[in-house]
Every structure is written in structure tokens, then in C-alpha cells.
PDB file of C-alpha atoms in Angstrom:
ATOM      1  CA  UNK A   1     114.336 100.949  98.893  1.00 79.00           C
ATOM      2  CA  UNK A   2     113.098  99.264 102.048  1.00 78.00           C
ATOM      3  CA  UNK A   3     110.088  97.414 100.697  1.00 82.00           C
ATOM      4  CA  UNK A   4     109.179  93.850 101.558  1.00 79.00           C
ATOM      5  CA  UNK A   5     107.946  91.717  98.657  1.00 80.00           C
ATOM      6  CA  UNK A   6     104.949  89.727  99.879  1.00 83.00           C
ATOM      7  CA  UNK A   7     105.947  86.608  97.910  1.00 78.00           C
ATOM      8  CA  UNK A   8     109.629  86.846  98.779  1.00 78.00           C
ATOM      9  CA  UNK A   9     109.639  83.686 100.896  1.00 72.00           C
ATOM     10  CA  UNK A  10     107.558  81.641  98.488  1.00 65.00           C
ATOM     11  CA  UNK A  11     109.303  79.387  96.005  1.00 58.00           C
ATOM     12  CA  UNK A  12     106.240  79.319  93.720  1.00 58.00           C
ATOM     13  CA  UNK A  13     106.167  81.560  90.681  1.00 59.00           C
ATOM     14  CA  UNK A  14     103.775  84.384  91.597  1.00 51.00           C
ATOM     15  CA  UNK A  15     102.777  84.905  87.975  1.00 66.00           C
ATOM     16  CA  UNK A  16     100.746  81.692  88.264  1.00 78.00           C
ATOM     17  CA  UNK A  17      98.486  82.970  91.047  1.00 81.00           C
ATOM     18  CA  UNK A  18      94.809  83.592  90.490  1.00 87.00           C
ATOM     19  CA  UNK A  19      94.019  87.290  90.613  1.00 87.00           C
ATOM     20  CA  UNK A  20      91.602  86.665  93.466  1.00 89.00           C
ATOM     21  CA  UNK A  21      94.477  85.224  95.518  1.00 88.00           C
ATOM     22  CA  UNK A  22      96.682  88.203  94.724  1.00 87.00           C
ATOM     23  CA  UNK A  23      93.843  90.554  95.719  1.00 91.00           C
ATOM     24  CA  UNK A  24      93.459  88.681  98.998  1.00 91.00           C
ATOM     25  CA  UNK A  25      97.193  88.910  99.657  1.00 89.00           C
ATOM     26  CA  UNK A  26      97.211  92.616  98.775  1.00 91.00           C
ATOM     27  CA  UNK A  27      94.975  93.244 101.788  1.00 93.00           C
ATOM     28  CA  UNK A  28      98.131  92.716 103.883  1.00 91.00           C
ATOM     29  CA  UNK A  29     100.342  95.143 101.953  1.00 93.00           C
ATOM     30  CA  UNK A  30     101.246  98.620 103.096  1.00 93.00           C
ATOM     31  CA  UNK A  31     102.507  99.651  99.635  1.00 94.00           C
ATOM     32  CA  UNK A  32     101.580  98.773  96.082  1.00 94.00           C
ATOM     33  CA  UNK A  33     104.164  99.369  93.367  1.00 94.00           C
ATOM     34  CA  UNK A  34     102.669  99.272  89.881  1.00 94.00           C
ATOM     35  CA  UNK A  35     104.738  99.140  86.703  1.00 96.00           C
ATOM     36  CA  UNK A  36     102.285  99.211  83.804  1.00 97.00           C
ATOM     37  CA  UNK A  37     101.334 100.936  80.576  1.00 97.00           C
ATOM     38  CA  UNK A  38      98.439 103.371  81.022  1.00 97.00           C
ATOM     39  CA  UNK A  39      97.261 106.657  79.471  1.00 96.00           C
ATOM     40  CA  UNK A  40      99.467 109.695  80.080  1.00 94.00           C
ATOM     41  CA  UNK A  41      97.451 111.338  82.861  1.00 93.00           C
ATOM     42  CA  UNK A  42      96.538 108.125  84.698  1.00 97.00           C
ATOM     43  CA  UNK A  43      95.266 108.806  88.231  1.00 96.00           C
ATOM     44  CA  UNK A  44      94.219 106.917  91.324  1.00 96.00           C
ATOM     45  CA  UNK A  45      90.590 107.450  90.266  1.00 97.00           C
ATOM     46  CA  UNK A  46      91.376 105.726  86.955  1.00 97.00           C
ATOM     47  CA  UNK A  47      92.928 102.818  88.824  1.00 97.00           C
ATOM     48  CA  UNK A  48      89.826 102.448  90.982  1.00 97.00           C
ATOM     49  CA  UNK A  49      87.696 102.270  87.839  1.00 97.00           C
ATOM     50  CA  UNK A  50      89.671  99.202  86.689  1.00 95.00           C
ATOM     51  CA  UNK A  51      88.604  96.929  89.568  1.00 94.00           C
ATOM     52  CA  UNK A  52      86.179  97.556  92.432  1.00 92.00           C
ATOM     53  CA  UNK A  53      88.301  95.545  94.872  1.00 95.00           C
ATOM     54  CA  UNK A  54      91.176  98.047  94.700  1.00 96.00           C
ATOM     55  CA  UNK A  55      89.180 100.398  96.953  1.00 96.00           C
ATOM     56  CA  UNK A  56      89.664  97.887  99.768  1.00 96.00           C
ATOM     57  CA  UNK A  57      93.463  97.701  99.548  1.00 96.00           C
ATOM     58  CA  UNK A  58      95.197  99.372 102.530  1.00 96.00           C
ATOM     59  CA  UNK A  59      97.790 100.795 100.128  1.00 95.00           C
ATOM     60  CA  UNK A  60      95.044 102.567  98.186  1.00 96.00           C
ATOM     61  CA  UNK A  61      93.193 103.762 101.281  1.00 96.00           C
ATOM     62  CA  UNK A  62      96.433 105.199 102.701  1.00 94.00           C
ATOM     63  CA  UNK A  63      97.719 106.800  99.488  1.00 93.00           C
ATOM     64  CA  UNK A  64     100.667 104.434  99.130  1.00 94.00           C
ATOM     65  CA  UNK A  65     100.343 103.396  95.497  1.00 96.00           C
ATOM     66  CA  UNK A  66     103.611 103.988  93.650  1.00 95.00           C
ATOM     67  CA  UNK A  67     103.290 104.031  89.887  1.00 96.00           C
ATOM     68  CA  UNK A  68     105.613 103.812  86.892  1.00 96.00           C
ATOM     69  CA  UNK A  69     103.879 104.365  83.576  1.00 97.00           C
ATOM     70  CA  UNK A  70     105.766 102.397  80.956  1.00 97.00           C
ATOM     71  CA  UNK A  71     103.803 104.181  78.215  1.00 97.00           C
ATOM     72  CA  UNK A  72     105.358 107.523  79.150  1.00 96.00           C
ATOM     73  CA  UNK A  73     108.744 106.543  80.618  1.00 96.00           C
ATOM     74  CA  UNK A  74     111.771 104.686  79.356  1.00 96.00           C
ATOM     75  CA  UNK A  75     111.605 102.195  82.220  1.00 96.00           C
ATOM     76  CA  UNK A  76     112.345  99.147  80.059  1.00 96.00           C
ATOM     77  CA  UNK A  77     115.144 100.781  78.081  1.00 95.00           C
ATOM     78  CA  UNK A  78     116.994 103.335  80.226  1.00 95.00           C
ATOM     79  CA  UNK A  79     115.728 102.148  83.595  1.00 94.00           C
ATOM     80  CA  UNK A  80     117.945  99.073  83.507  1.00 91.00           C
ATOM     81  CA  UNK A  81     121.053 101.235  83.256  1.00 96.00           C
ATOM     82  CA  UNK A  82     119.838 103.816  85.792  1.00 95.00           C
ATOM     83  CA  UNK A  83     119.204 101.724  88.905  1.00 94.00           C
ATOM     84  CA  UNK A  84     120.353 104.624  91.077  1.00 95.00           C
ATOM     85  CA  UNK A  85     117.511 106.791  89.769  1.00 95.00           C
ATOM     86  CA  UNK A  86     114.957 103.974  90.143  1.00 95.00           C
ATOM     87  CA  UNK A  87     116.041 103.370  93.722  1.00 94.00           C
ATOM     88  CA  UNK A  88     116.082 107.071  94.619  1.00 93.00           C
ATOM     89  CA  UNK A  89     112.583 107.570  93.245  1.00 93.00           C
ATOM     90  CA  UNK A  90     111.235 104.516  95.059  1.00 93.00           C
ATOM     91  CA  UNK A  91     112.721 105.756  98.331  1.00 90.00           C
ATOM     92  CA  UNK A  92     111.259 109.230  97.815  1.00 90.00           C
ATOM     93  CA  UNK A  93     107.841 107.787  96.969  1.00 89.00           C
ATOM     94  CA  UNK A  94     107.939 105.409  99.937  1.00 87.00           C
ATOM     95  CA  UNK A  95     108.793 108.269 102.288  1.00 83.00           C
ATOM     96  CA  UNK A  96     106.047 110.366 100.632  1.00 73.00           C
ATOM     97  CA  UNK A  97     108.551 112.984  99.475  1.00 74.00           C
ATOM     98  CA  UNK A  98     107.973 114.776  96.201  1.00 75.00           C
ATOM     99  CA  UNK A  99     110.639 114.936  93.527  1.00 76.00           C
ATOM    100  CA  UNK A 100     110.378 117.966  91.285  1.00 80.00           C
ATOM    101  CA  UNK A 101     110.289 115.874  88.123  1.00 87.00           C
ATOM    102  CA  UNK A 102     110.433 112.115  88.704  1.00 92.00           C
ATOM    103  CA  UNK A 103     111.706 110.160  85.729  1.00 94.00           C
ATOM    104  CA  UNK A 104     110.044 106.838  86.482  1.00 96.00           C
ATOM    105  CA  UNK A 105     108.060 106.522  89.744  1.00 94.00           C
ATOM    106  CA  UNK A 106     105.474 108.747  91.402  1.00 92.00           C
ATOM    107  CA  UNK A 107     102.828 108.359  94.042  1.00 93.00           C
ATOM    108  CA  UNK A 108      99.511 107.836  92.290  1.00 93.00           C
ATOM    109  CA  UNK A 109      96.986 110.519  93.250  1.00 92.00           C
TER     110      UNK A 109
END
């Protein structure tokens, strides 16, 4: 989809990073792709309520938070056999284009 993963060149497992380190690293990211389970009508305002630091992320300030709600989509079941749809939706979201009814990913507003 044209994204660069910030830890791509690092051989360490990123799941072992302290959240403060990840927050620091996120200050360098243009986009933030979130795949998480949240309430049905989850918004950017709801995200900002989770952690104060998110307001400082460039991706948040510039409206480039791409979200897949695993509570309301079949990301973990059908998503694995529909990589074409996942990729298309990520490209649309990255280019800030609206899909009429995205199946998995949308820009968080």
C-alpha cells in the first residue's frame, strides 16, 4: 500500500518495546494504522480520550489515522483470504479517498 513500517529495519521484536518508546517513535510517523477492537462508533475523539500523548502525533494532527475495528469487521477471519480488499482499502485511506462502504479500514474522524 506504500507505507513504511518504522521498525522494518530493526531485528528486535517490537512487541517488547515500552509504550513510551513507541510513543516517541510515533512522533516520526506520517500515518498510524490501528487494528483493534473498539465500540462500534469509535471516533478520533474517542482515541484521544485513551491517551493524552496521541494529540501530539503528526498522524493524528494531520488526519492520517487509519482504523480497522476488529469488533465490527471480520478482519481476523475473512481478511486473511481477502488481501486484495485489505490492500485496496489501505491505499484508498492513505490517499485520503473515500470508499462508499469500506469492509475493513477507514480513516478515523
